Coordinates of C-alpha atoms in Angstrom, one line a residue:
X1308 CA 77.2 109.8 111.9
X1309 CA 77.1 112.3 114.7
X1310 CA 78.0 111.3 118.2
X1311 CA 74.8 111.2 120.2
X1312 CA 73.5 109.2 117.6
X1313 CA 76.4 106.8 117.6
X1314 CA 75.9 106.9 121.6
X1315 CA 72.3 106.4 121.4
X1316 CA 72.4 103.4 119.5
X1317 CA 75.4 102.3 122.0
X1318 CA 73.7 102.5 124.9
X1319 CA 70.4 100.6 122.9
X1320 CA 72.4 97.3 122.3
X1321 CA 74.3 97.5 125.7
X1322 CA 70.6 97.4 127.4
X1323 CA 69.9 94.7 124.5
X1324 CA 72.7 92.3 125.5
X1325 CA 72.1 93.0 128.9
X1326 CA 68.5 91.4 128.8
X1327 CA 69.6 88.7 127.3
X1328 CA 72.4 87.7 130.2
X1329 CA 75.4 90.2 129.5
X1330 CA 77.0 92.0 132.4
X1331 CA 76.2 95.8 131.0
X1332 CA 78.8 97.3 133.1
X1333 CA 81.7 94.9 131.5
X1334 CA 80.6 95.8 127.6
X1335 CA 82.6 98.0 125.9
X1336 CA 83.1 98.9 122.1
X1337 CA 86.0 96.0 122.0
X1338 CA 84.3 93.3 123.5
X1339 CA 83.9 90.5 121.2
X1340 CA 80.8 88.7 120.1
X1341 CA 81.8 84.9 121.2
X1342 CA 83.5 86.7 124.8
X1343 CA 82.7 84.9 128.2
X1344 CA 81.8 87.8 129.7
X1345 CA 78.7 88.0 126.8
X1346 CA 77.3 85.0 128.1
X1347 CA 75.7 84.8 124.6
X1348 CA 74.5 81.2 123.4
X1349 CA 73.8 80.3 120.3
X1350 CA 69.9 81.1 121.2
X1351 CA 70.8 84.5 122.7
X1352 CA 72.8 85.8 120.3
X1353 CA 69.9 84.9 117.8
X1354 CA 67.8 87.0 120.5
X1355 CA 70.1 89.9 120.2
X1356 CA 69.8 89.7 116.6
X1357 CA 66.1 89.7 116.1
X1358 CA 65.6 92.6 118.8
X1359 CA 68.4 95.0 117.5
X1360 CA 66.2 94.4 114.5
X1361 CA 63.3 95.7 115.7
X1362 CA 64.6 98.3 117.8
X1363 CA 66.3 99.6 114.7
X1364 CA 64.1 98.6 111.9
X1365 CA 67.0 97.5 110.4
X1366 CA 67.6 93.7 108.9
X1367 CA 70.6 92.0 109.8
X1368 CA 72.8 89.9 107.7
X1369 CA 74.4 87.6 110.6
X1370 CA 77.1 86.2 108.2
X1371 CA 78.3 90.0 107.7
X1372 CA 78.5 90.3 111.7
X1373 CA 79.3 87.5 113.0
X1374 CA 80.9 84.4 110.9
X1375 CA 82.7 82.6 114.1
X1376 CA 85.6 84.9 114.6
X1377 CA 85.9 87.6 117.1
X1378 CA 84.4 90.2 116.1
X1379 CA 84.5 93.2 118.1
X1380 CA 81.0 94.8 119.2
X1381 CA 82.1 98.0 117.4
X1382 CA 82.1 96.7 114.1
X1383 CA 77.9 95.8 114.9
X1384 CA 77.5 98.7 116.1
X1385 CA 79.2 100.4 112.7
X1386 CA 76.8 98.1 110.7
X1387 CA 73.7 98.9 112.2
X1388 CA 74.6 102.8 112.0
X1389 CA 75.2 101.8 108.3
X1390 CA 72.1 100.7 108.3
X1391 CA 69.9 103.6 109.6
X1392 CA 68.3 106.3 107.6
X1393 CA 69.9 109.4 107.7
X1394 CA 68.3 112.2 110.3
X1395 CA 65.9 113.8 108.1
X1396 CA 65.4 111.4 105.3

């Protein structure tokens, strides 16, 4: 996947965590679902979920991202990117 792309979706689940109590200007590609500074309850990361499913159009297996350990925001951001159609298809 090209870079802009990759940065597009970036920037899409930075504003995404954001609006559902993250500090945007403390996320990086390392920070881990489950970290303070995510603010994420059980009920907002739920909320993530479900939105960066219909942002993307994408379905989300939770137990693939997210299965208690801490998993770094990268590797959701690799699955969703997975998960989109390629340009042109």
């Amino acid at each position: 996947m090209n870079t802009s792309r990759r940065d597009m979706v970036w920037k899409s689940m930075k504003r995404i965590l954001a609006g559902c109590g993250a500090e945007e200007s403390v996320l990086t590609e390392e920070s881990c679902i489950g970290d303070p500074e995510l603010e994420l309850s059980s009920v907002r990361f739920i909320q993530v979920m479900v939105e960066l499913e219909n942002v993307f159009d994408v379905e989300l297996d939770v137990r693939n991202i997210w299965n208690g350990d801490r998993r770094p925001l990268s590797e959701l951001l690799d699955y969703i990117e997975a998960a989109l159609p390629e340009a042109g298809s």
